[in-house]
Amino acid sequence: MNGRKRHPGEEKAEAEKKKKLKVTQHQGHPHGLYNQGATCYLNSVLQVLFMTTEIHGRLDAESQTTDRELRKVFEQLEEAPCETKNFTRSFEIENVYQQRDAAECLELILHRVSPKVSEVFQGQLTHTTTCSEGHSINEETNSFWTLPLSLKDAHDAPYTYSVESGFKMIFQTKSFSEDNLVYCNGCQKKTGATSGCEMEKHPQILTLLVKRFDLDPVTMSHVKSNRCVDVPRALQSKNKEYKLYGMVNHVGSLRGGHYTATILSKEDDTWYEFNDVHVNKVQKQPFAKTSSYNSSTAYLLVYRGEITQVQKESIERQGKMGKDGIQEEEDAKQDTVSNFNEDREDDLSQQRPGNLTTAEEREQSVIPVEDDATNDERCPSPRSSTNIKIGISIGFGFALIVIISVIVTYLHKP
């Protein structure tokens, strides 16, 4: 990323360069996106979305949402390298020389496109906690678009991090015992328990976030990890298999880095490196001889789920549903989109290499919270239950003070 503004002479030279690129672009070769200054994060995400053909037919050209602008970019990419000025303008990105985070950019786009587009990336995780006697202590289902993998919590820190192992750790069962007991309403006491997580709904496109940006507890500042990660070509989740087709990479430092994308083209089954307007075949094709790929720059990993015959029939049935029925269902899903644990917003905020829009501001500007029946039907979290108990205790204490005051006043009457 380069924060330096270009002079008029440089812009003219760049325009001539663009014309030359359009002429020399080989037919069938993927096209690039021009960098407006520091928009490599956006270019990398747009290239991954362009190669996600599952969403092309879902984009509504007549919609007032991001669908229309996204579709325009896709149509231009089919023909030649293109600009993203209209897209950044519609996203109200005023400073194109400001560094931003690719993971937040992806989620922001998914917030703004129509639900039938974003649902391709949406999955659901169910977290359950059960006591040793079999009583359910807590059960909560949340939707997600990206799943974070922590490099900091791995025990084999000096060595290569296994993405496959990190993915499996999300679904590992955790036990509570001895000094770490939990309270069970069914048992009316603290007891041993187990908690676990299951993929309630598998997304068609699974996106993993390698948490390279984190807070150093010693210096209390954000640092970047260049740790090498072992990226598997395929991931298995229950009876669902996923195949990697896209990677967003971050090279450089926390404040002076650059984003690129490595994507598998369906046209010729070849991996390409997308570096803004420059697109080239990867010299040493990943997974050519092995089932995994080592990288110290991989940041977002995008997997495509293998579609079974049953799923194909289900998709066809959904296509025949009434438009109103689909919209009601998608609105309900959109209202429940949240992070797969309470630290999810922190996960994304810690990935910001520069000054970024905060997650809280993004939520307020994109999706207003509505207190409707859908929200009331959710299982209350332990934190919300605690707030209710505190409120009741405060109310009871206030009433007790009033009663005592009345009694004291009565006793002091002549």
CSV table of C-alpha atoms in Angstrom, one decimal:
chain,number,residue,atom,x,y,z
A,1,MET,CA,0.0,0.0,0.0
A,2,ASN,CA,1.3,3.4,-0.8
A,3,GLY,CA,-0.1,6.5,0.9
A,4,ARG,CA,1.7,9.0,-1.4
A,5,LYS,CA,-0.6,11.0,-3.8
A,6,ARG,CA,0.3,10.8,-7.4
A,7,HIS,CA,1.2,13.9,-9.6
A,8,PRO,CA,-0.8,14.6,-12.8
A,9,GLY,CA,2.2,13.4,-14.9
A,10,GLU,CA,2.2,10.1,-13.0
A,11,GLU,CA,-1.6,9.7,-13.5
A,12,LYS,CA,-1.1,10.3,-17.3
A,13,ALA,CA,1.6,7.6,-17.4
A,14,GLU,CA,-0.6,5.3,-15.4
A,15,ALA,CA,-3.5,5.8,-17.9
A,16,GLU,CA,-1.2,4.9,-20.8
A,17,LYS,CA,0.0,1.9,-18.9
A,18,LYS,CA,-3.7,0.8,-18.5
A,19,LYS,CA,-4.3,1.1,-22.3
A,20,LYS,CA,-1.3,-1.1,-22.9
A,21,LEU,CA,-2.4,-3.7,-20.4
A,22,LYS,CA,-5.8,-3.9,-22.1
A,23,VAL,CA,-4.2,-4.6,-25.5
A,24,THR,CA,-1.7,-7.2,-24.3
A,25,GLN,CA,-4.2,-9.1,-22.0
A,26,HIS,CA,-4.5,-12.7,-23.3
A,27,GLN,CA,-8.0,-14.0,-24.0
A,28,GLY,CA,-9.2,-16.3,-21.2
A,29,HIS,CA,-6.7,-14.9,-18.8
A,30,PRO,CA,-8.1,-13.4,-15.6
A,31,HIS,CA,-8.1,-9.6,-15.4
A,32,GLY,CA,-6.9,-7.3,-12.6
A,33,LEU,CA,-8.2,-4.3,-10.7
A,34,TYR,CA,-6.6,-0.9,-10.6
A,35,ASN,CA,-5.3,0.3,-7.2
A,36,GLN,CA,-6.6,3.7,-6.3
A,37,GLY,CA,-3.9,4.3,-3.7
A,38,ALA,CA,-4.3,1.8,-0.9
A,39,THR,CA,-7.3,-0.3,-2.1
A,40,CYS,CA,-5.4,-3.6,-2.4
A,41,TYR,CA,-7.5,-5.0,0.4
A,42,LEU,CA,-10.7,-4.3,-1.6
A,43,ASN,CA,-9.2,-5.6,-4.9
A,44,SER,CA,-8.2,-8.9,-3.2
A,45,VAL,CA,-11.7,-9.5,-1.7
A,46,LEU,CA,-13.4,-8.5,-5.0
A,47,GLN,CA,-11.3,-11.0,-6.9
A,48,VAL,CA,-12.3,-13.8,-4.5
A,49,LEU,CA,-16.0,-12.9,-4.8
A,50,PHE,CA,-15.7,-12.7,-8.6
A,51,MET,CA,-14.3,-16.3,-8.6
A,52,THR,CA,-17.2,-17.4,-6.4
A,53,THR,CA,-19.5,-18.2,-9.2
A,54,GLU,CA,-22.2,-19.4,-6.8
A,55,ILE,CA,-23.2,-15.7,-6.2
A,56,HIS,CA,-23.2,-14.5,-9.8
A,57,GLY,CA,-26.8,-15.6,-10.5
A,58,ARG,CA,-28.0,-14.2,-7.2
A,59,LEU,CA,-27.0,-10.6,-7.8
A,60,ASP,CA,-30.0,-8.4,-8.4
A,61,ALA,CA,-29.1,-5.8,-11.1
A,62,GLU,CA,-32.2,-3.8,-10.3
A,63,SER,CA,-31.6,-3.7,-6.6
A,64,GLN,CA,-30.5,-0.6,-4.7
A,65,THR,CA,-28.2,-2.7,-2.6
A,66,THR,CA,-24.5,-3.5,-3.2
A,67,ASP,CA,-25.6,-6.2,-5.7
A,68,ARG,CA,-25.8,-3.7,-8.5
A,69,GLU,CA,-22.3,-2.3,-8.1
A,70,LEU,CA,-20.8,-5.7,-7.5
A,71,ARG,CA,-22.4,-7.0,-10.7
A,72,LYS,CA,-21.0,-4.0,-12.7
A,73,VAL,CA,-17.5,-4.9,-11.5
A,74,PHE,CA,-18.0,-8.5,-12.4
A,75,GLU,CA,-19.2,-7.6,-15.9
A,76,GLN,CA,-16.2,-5.4,-16.5
A,77,LEU,CA,-13.8,-8.0,-15.1
A,78,GLU,CA,-15.0,-10.4,-17.8
A,79,GLU,CA,-13.7,-8.0,-20.5
A,80,ALA,CA,-10.6,-6.2,-19.2
A,81,PRO,CA,-8.9,-4.8,-16.1
A,82,CYS,CA,-11.2,-2.3,-14.5
A,83,GLU,CA,-11.6,0.5,-12.0
A,84,THR,CA,-13.3,0.4,-8.6
A,85,LYS,CA,-14.0,4.1,-8.2
A,86,ASN,CA,-17.8,3.6,-8.5
A,87,PHE,CA,-17.7,0.8,-5.9
A,88,THR,CA,-15.7,2.8,-3.4
A,89,ARG,CA,-18.0,5.7,-3.9
A,90,SER,CA,-21.1,3.6,-3.2
A,91,PHE,CA,-19.4,2.3,-0.1
A,92,GLU,CA,-18.6,5.8,1.0
A,93,ILE,CA,-14.9,5.1,1.2
A,94,GLU,CA,-13.6,8.7,0.9
A,95,ASN,CA,-9.9,8.2,1.7
A,96,VAL,CA,-8.6,5.6,-0.8
A,97,TYR,CA,-5.1,6.1,0.6
A,98,GLN,CA,-6.1,4.7,4.0
A,99,GLN,CA,-5.1,1.2,4.9
A,100,ARG,CA,-8.0,-1.1,5.7
A,101,ASP,CA,-8.5,-4.7,6.7
A,102,ALA,CA,-9.5,-7.3,4.1
A,103,ALA,CA,-11.5,-9.4,6.6
A,104,GLU,CA,-13.6,-6.5,7.7
A,105,CYS,CA,-14.1,-5.5,4.0
A,106,LEU,CA,-15.5,-8.9,3.2
A,107,GLU,CA,-17.9,-8.8,6.1
A,108,LEU,CA,-19.0,-5.3,5.2
A,109,ILE,CA,-19.8,-6.4,1.7
A,110,LEU,CA,-21.7,-9.4,3.0
A,111,HIS,CA,-23.7,-7.0,5.3
A,112,ARG,CA,-24.7,-4.9,2.4
A,113,VAL,CA,-25.5,-7.3,-0.4
A,114,SER,CA,-29.0,-8.9,-0.6
A,115,PRO,CA,-29.6,-11.9,1.8
A,116,LYS,CA,-29.8,-14.4,-1.1
A,117,VAL,CA,-26.1,-13.5,-1.9
A,118,SER,CA,-24.7,-13.4,1.7
A,119,GLU,CA,-26.4,-16.7,2.6
A,120,VAL,CA,-23.9,-18.5,0.4
A,121,PHE,CA,-21.3,-17.6,3.0
A,122,GLN,CA,-23.5,-18.0,6.1
A,123,GLY,CA,-23.2,-21.0,8.4
A,124,GLN,CA,-24.5,-21.7,11.9
A,125,LEU,CA,-22.7,-23.0,15.0
A,126,THR,CA,-24.6,-24.4,18.1
A,127,HIS,CA,-22.8,-24.2,21.4
A,128,THR,CA,-24.1,-26.4,24.2
A,129,THR,CA,-23.2,-26.9,27.9
A,130,THR,CA,-24.5,-30.1,29.7
A,131,CYS,CA,-24.0,-31.0,33.3
A,132,SER,CA,-22.7,-34.4,34.4
A,133,GLU,CA,-26.3,-35.5,35.1
A,134,GLY,CA,-27.4,-34.7,31.6
A,135,HIS,CA,-29.2,-31.4,32.3
A,136,SER,CA,-28.9,-28.7,29.6
A,137,ILE,CA,-27.3,-25.7,31.2
A,138,ASN,CA,-27.0,-23.5,28.0
A,139,GLU,CA,-27.7,-23.9,24.3
A,140,GLU,CA,-27.1,-21.1,21.8
A,141,THR,CA,-27.1,-21.0,18.0
A,142,ASN,CA,-25.3,-18.2,16.2
A,143,SER,CA,-24.7,-17.4,12.5
A,144,PHE,CA,-21.3,-16.6,11.1
A,145,TRP,CA,-19.6,-15.6,7.8
A,146,THR,CA,-16.0,-16.2,8.9
A,147,LEU,CA,-14.4,-18.5,11.5
A,148,PRO,CA,-11.2,-17.2,13.2
A,149,LEU,CA,-8.2,-19.4,13.9
A,150,SER,CA,-6.0,-18.2,16.7
A,151,LEU,CA,-2.3,-18.6,16.2
A,152,LYS,CA,-1.6,-17.3,19.7
A,153,ASP,CA,-3.3,-20.2,21.5
A,154,ALA,CA,-1.6,-23.0,19.7
A,155,HIS,CA,0.7,-25.1,21.8
A,156,ASP,CA,3.2,-25.7,19.0
A,157,ALA,CA,4.0,-21.9,18.6
A,158,PRO,CA,7.5,-22.2,17.2
A,159,TYR,CA,6.4,-24.6,14.5
A,160,THR,CA,4.1,-24.6,11.5
A,161,TYR,CA,0.5,-24.1,12.5
A,162,SER,CA,-1.9,-26.7,11.1
A,163,VAL,CA,-5.1,-25.1,9.8
A,164,GLU,CA,-6.8,-28.5,9.8
A,165,SER,CA,-6.0,-29.0,13.5
A,166,GLY,CA,-7.1,-25.4,14.3
A,167,PHE,CA,-10.4,-26.0,12.5
A,168,LYS,CA,-11.0,-29.2,14.5
A,169,MET,CA,-10.2,-27.4,17.8
A,170,ILE,CA,-13.4,-25.3,17.3
A,171,PHE,CA,-15.4,-28.4,17.7
A,172,GLN,CA,-13.5,-30.0,20.6
A,173,THR,CA,-15.4,-30.8,23.8
A,174,LYS,CA,-14.3,-28.9,26.9
A,175,SER,CA,-14.7,-30.3,30.4
A,176,PHE,CA,-15.5,-28.4,33.7
A,177,SER,CA,-14.4,-30.1,36.9
A,178,GLU,CA,-12.8,-29.6,40.3
A,179,ASP,CA,-12.1,-25.9,40.7
A,180,ASN,CA,-13.9,-25.1,37.4
A,181,LEU,CA,-17.5,-26.2,38.2
A,182,VAL,CA,-20.5,-24.6,36.7
A,183,TYR,CA,-24.0,-24.0,38.3
A,184,CYS,CA,-26.8,-26.2,37.0
A,185,ASN,CA,-30.4,-25.1,37.6
A,186,GLY,CA,-31.6,-28.7,37.3
A,187,CYS,CA,-29.2,-29.9,40.0
A,188,GLN,CA,-29.5,-26.7,42.1
A,189,LYS,CA,-25.7,-26.7,42.6
A,190,LYS,CA,-22.4,-26.4,41.0
A,191,THR,CA,-21.4,-29.5,39.1
A,192,GLY,CA,-19.1,-30.9,36.5
A,193,ALA,CA,-20.1,-30.2,32.9
A,194,THR,CA,-19.0,-30.5,29.3
A,195,SER,CA,-19.4,-27.9,26.5
A,196,GLY,CA,-19.1,-28.4,22.8
A,197,CYS,CA,-19.8,-26.8,19.5
A,198,GLU,CA,-21.4,-28.3,16.3
A,199,MET,CA,-21.9,-27.0,12.8
A,200,GLU,CA,-25.6,-26.7,12.7
A,201,LYS,CA,-25.7,-25.4,9.2
A,202,HIS,CA,-22.8,-25.8,6.8
A,203,PRO,CA,-22.2,-22.8,4.6
A,204,GLN,CA,-21.8,-23.3,0.9
A,205,ILE,CA,-18.6,-21.2,1.0
A,206,LEU,CA,-16.5,-21.6,4.2
A,207,THR,CA,-14.2,-18.7,5.1
A,208,LEU,CA,-11.4,-19.1,7.7
A,209,LEU,CA,-9.6,-16.1,9.2
A,210,VAL,CA,-6.0,-16.7,10.2
A,211,LYS,CA,-5.6,-14.3,13.1
A,212,ARG,CA,-2.2,-12.8,12.2
A,213,PHE,CA,-2.9,-9.5,14.0
A,214,ASP,CA,-3.2,-9.6,17.8
A,215,LEU,CA,-2.5,-7.7,20.9
A,216,ASP,CA,0.8,-8.1,22.6
A,217,PRO,CA,0.1,-8.2,26.4
A,218,VAL,CA,3.6,-7.0,27.2
A,219,THR,CA,3.7,-3.9,25.0
A,220,MET,CA,-0.1,-3.5,24.8
A,221,SER,CA,0.2,-2.8,21.1
A,222,HIS,CA,-1.0,-4.8,18.0
A,223,VAL,CA,1.6,-7.0,16.4
A,224,LYS,CA,1.6,-9.2,13.3
A,225,SER,CA,2.5,-12.8,13.2
A,226,ASN,CA,4.4,-14.1,10.2
A,227,ARG,CA,4.1,-17.7,11.4
A,228,CYS,CA,4.0,-20.3,8.7
A,229,VAL,CA,0.6,-22.1,8.4
A,230,ASP,CA,-0.1,-25.4,6.8
A,231,VAL,CA,-3.1,-25.0,4.5
A,232,PRO,CA,-4.9,-28.1,3.5
A,233,ARG,CA,-6.5,-28.5,0.1
A,234,ALA,CA,-9.5,-30.2,1.6
A,235,LEU,CA,-11.3,-29.8,4.9
A,236,GLN,CA,-13.8,-32.3,6.3
A,237,SER,CA,-16.7,-31.2,8.6
A,238,LYS,CA,-18.9,-34.2,9.5
A,239,ASN,CA,-20.2,-35.5,6.1
A,240,LYS,CA,-19.4,-32.2,4.3
A,241,GLU,CA,-16.2,-31.8,2.3
A,242,TYR,CA,-14.7,-28.4,1.4
A,243,LYS,CA,-12.1,-27.7,-1.3
A,244,LEU,CA,-9.8,-24.6,-1.1
A,245,TYR,CA,-10.2,-22.2,-4.1
A,246,GLY,CA,-9.1,-18.8,-2.7
A,247,MET,CA,-6.6,-17.2,-0.4
A,248,VAL,CA,-6.2,-13.5,0.6
A,249,ASN,CA,-2.6,-12.9,1.6
A,250,HIS,CA,-1.0,-10.1,3.6
A,251,VAL,CA,2.7,-9.3,3.1
A,252,GLY,CA,4.7,-6.7,5.0
A,253,SER,CA,4.3,-5.1,8.4
A,254,LEU,CA,1.4,-4.1,10.5
A,255,ARG,CA,1.3,-0.5,9.1
A,256,GLY,CA,3.0,-0.9,5.8
A,257,GLY,CA,1.6,-4.1,4.3
A,258,HIS,CA,0.0,-5.1,1.1
A,259,TYR,CA,-2.8,-7.5,0.1
A,260,THR,CA,-2.8,-10.0,-2.8
A,261,ALA,CA,-5.0,-12.9,-3.6
A,262,THR,CA,-4.2,-16.4,-4.8
A,263,ILE,CA,-7.2,-18.0,-6.6
A,264,LEU,CA,-8.0,-21.2,-8.5
A,265,SER,CA,-9.6,-20.5,-11.9
A,266,LYS,CA,-12.4,-22.8,-12.9
A,267,GLU,CA,-11.6,-22.0,-16.6
A,268,ASP,CA,-8.3,-23.8,-16.7
A,269,ASP,CA,-7.9,-25.3,-13.2
A,270,THR,CA,-4.9,-23.1,-12.6
A,271,TRP,CA,-3.9,-21.0,-9.6
A,272,TYR,CA,-3.3,-17.3,-10.3
A,273,GLU,CA,-1.7,-14.5,-8.3
A,274,PHE,CA,-3.8,-11.3,-8.2
A,275,ASN,CA,-1.7,-8.3,-7.3
A,276,ASP,CA,-4.0,-5.4,-8.1
A,277,VAL,CA,-4.0,-5.0,-11.9
A,278,HIS,CA,-1.2,-7.6,-12.3
A,279,VAL,CA,-2.4,-11.2,-12.7
A,280,ASN,CA,0.0,-14.0,-13.3
A,281,LYS,CA,0.0,-17.8,-13.1
A,282,VAL,CA,1.6,-19.1,-9.9
A,283,GLN,CA,5.0,-20.5,-10.9
A,284,LYS,CA,4.9,-23.4,-8.5
A,285,GLN,CA,1.3,-24.5,-8.5
A,286,PRO,CA,0.0,-25.1,-5.0
A,287,PHE,CA,-1.1,-28.7,-4.2
A,288,ALA,CA,0.5,-30.0,-7.4
A,289,LYS,CA,2.4,-32.6,-5.6
A,290,THR,CA,1.1,-32.5,-2.0
A,291,SER,CA,-2.3,-32.2,-0.3
A,292,SER,CA,-1.3,-29.1,1.7
A,293,TYR,CA,0.5,-25.7,1.1
A,294,ASN,CA,2.7,-23.8,3.5
A,295,SER,CA,2.4,-20.0,3.7
A,296,SER,CA,3.5,-17.3,6.0
A,297,THR,CA,1.2,-14.7,4.4
A,298,ALA,CA,-2.2,-16.5,4.1
A,299,TYR,CA,-4.8,-14.5,5.9
A,300,LEU,CA,-8.2,-15.5,4.6
A,301,LEU,CA,-8.8,-19.0,3.4
A,302,VAL,CA,-11.9,-19.6,1.2
A,303,TYR,CA,-13.3,-23.1,0.7
A,304,ARG,CA,-16.1,-24.3,-1.5
A,305,GLY,CA,-18.4,-27.1,-0.3
A,306,GLU,CA,-19.0,-30.1,-2.4
A,307,ILE,CA,-22.7,-30.1,-3.4
A,308,THR,CA,-24.6,-33.4,-3.0
A,309,GLN,CA,-27.6,-34.4,-5.1
A,310,VAL,CA,-29.9,-33.8,-2.2
A,311,GLN,CA,-28.6,-30.3,-1.8
A,312,LYS,CA,-29.1,-29.6,-5.5
A,313,GLU,CA,-32.7,-30.7,-5.3
A,314,SER,CA,-33.2,-28.5,-2.2
A,315,ILE,CA,-31.8,-25.5,-4.1
A,316,GLU,CA,-34.2,-26.1,-7.0
A,317,ARG,CA,-37.1,-26.3,-4.6
A,318,GLN,CA,-36.1,-23.0,-2.9
A,319,GLY,CA,-36.0,-21.4,-6.4
A,320,LYS,CA,-39.7,-22.2,-6.8
A,321,MET,CA,-40.7,-20.7,-3.5
A,322,GLY,CA,-42.6,-17.4,-3.5
A,323,LYS,CA,-40.5,-14.2,-3.3
A,324,ASP,CA,-42.3,-13.0,-0.2
A,325,GLY,CA,-41.6,-16.3,1.6
A,326,ILE,CA,-38.0,-16.2,0.8
A,327,GLN,CA,-37.6,-12.6,1.9
A,328,GLU,CA,-39.3,-13.3,5.3
A,329,GLU,CA,-37.0,-16.2,5.8
A,330,GLU,CA,-33.8,-14.3,4.8
A,331,ASP,CA,-34.8,-11.3,7.0
A,332,ALA,CA,-35.1,-13.6,10.0
A,333,LYS,CA,-31.6,-15.0,9.2
A,334,GLN,CA,-30.1,-11.6,8.7
A,335,ASP,CA,-31.4,-10.5,12.1
A,336,THR,CA,-29.6,-13.4,13.8
A,337,VAL,CA,-26.3,-13.0,12.1
A,338,SER,CA,-23.7,-12.7,14.9
A,339,ASN,CA,-20.3,-13.9,15.9
A,340,PHE,CA,-19.6,-17.5,16.8
A,341,ASN,CA,-18.5,-16.4,20.3
A,342,GLU,CA,-18.6,-13.3,22.5
A,343,ASP,CA,-15.0,-12.3,21.5
A,344,ARG,CA,-15.8,-12.3,17.7
A,345,GLU,CA,-15.9,-8.5,17.4
A,346,ASP,CA,-12.5,-8.4,19.2
A,347,ASP,CA,-11.2,-10.9,16.8
A,348,LEU,CA,-12.0,-8.7,13.8
A,349,SER,CA,-11.0,-5.5,15.5
A,350,GLN,CA,-7.6,-7.0,16.3
A,351,GLN,CA,-7.0,-7.8,12.6
A,352,ARG,CA,-7.0,-4.1,11.5
A,353,PRO,CA,-3.6,-3.1,10.1
A,354,GLY,CA,-4.5,0.6,10.1
A,355,ASN,CA,-7.2,3.0,11.2
A,356,LEU,CA,-10.5,1.2,10.4
A,357,THR,CA,-14.1,1.7,11.0
A,358,THR,CA,-14.9,0.0,14.3
A,359,ALA,CA,-17.2,-3.0,14.3
A,360,GLU,CA,-19.6,-1.1,16.5
A,361,GLU,CA,-19.9,1.8,14.0
A,362,ARG,CA,-20.3,-0.7,11.2
A,363,GLU,CA,-23.2,-2.4,13.0
A,364,GLN,CA,-24.9,0.9,13.7
A,365,SER,CA,-24.5,2.1,10.1
A,366,VAL,CA,-25.5,-1.1,8.4
A,367,ILE,CA,-27.9,-3.2,10.4
A,368,PRO,CA,-30.2,-1.4,12.9
A,369,VAL,CA,-31.2,-3.6,15.8
A,370,GLU,CA,-34.8,-4.4,16.1
A,371,ASP,CA,-36.6,-5.7,19.2
A,372,ASP,CA,-39.0,-8.1,17.5
A,373,ALA,CA,-40.4,-11.5,18.1
A,374,THR,CA,-37.5,-13.2,16.5
A,375,ASN,CA,-35.1,-11.8,19.1
A,376,ASP,CA,-37.5,-12.7,22.0
A,377,GLU,CA,-37.5,-16.3,20.9
A,378,ARG,CA,-33.8,-16.7,21.4
A,379,CYS,CA,-32.3,-18.6,24.3
A,380,PRO,CA,-31.1,-16.0,26.9
A,381,SER,CA,-27.4,-15.9,27.3
A,382,PRO,CA,-25.8,-16.3,30.8
A,383,ARG,CA,-24.9,-12.6,30.7
A,384,SER,CA,-28.5,-11.5,30.0
A,385,SER,CA,-29.8,-13.7,32.8
A,386,THR,CA,-27.3,-12.1,35.2
A,387,ASN,CA,-28.5,-8.7,34.2
A,388,ILE,CA,-32.1,-9.7,35.0
A,389,LYS,CA,-31.1,-10.9,38.5
A,390,ILE,CA,-29.2,-7.7,39.2
A,391,GLY,CA,-32.2,-5.7,38.2
A,392,ILE,CA,-34.6,-7.6,40.4
A,393,SER,CA,-32.1,-7.3,43.4
A,394,ILE,CA,-31.9,-3.5,42.9
A,395,GLY,CA,-35.7,-3.2,42.8
A,396,PHE,CA,-36.1,-5.2,45.9
A,397,GLY,CA,-33.5,-3.2,47.8
A,398,PHE,CA,-35.1,0.1,46.8
A,399,ALA,CA,-38.5,-1.1,48.1
A,400,LEU,CA,-37.0,-2.2,51.4
A,401,ILE,CA,-35.4,1.2,51.9
A,402,VAL,CA,-38.8,2.9,51.3
A,403,ILE,CA,-40.6,0.6,53.9
A,404,ILE,CA,-37.9,1.2,56.6
A,405,SER,CA,-38.2,5.0,56.0
A,406,VAL,CA,-42.0,4.9,56.6
A,407,ILE,CA,-41.6,2.8,59.8
A,408,VAL,CA,-39.0,5.2,61.2
A,409,THR,CA,-41.2,8.2,60.4
A,410,TYR,CA,-44.2,6.6,62.1
A,411,LEU,CA,-42.2,5.7,65.3
A,412,HIS,CA,-40.9,9.3,65.7
A,413,LYS,CA,-44.4,10.9,65.6
A,414,PRO,CA,-45.4,12.6,68.9
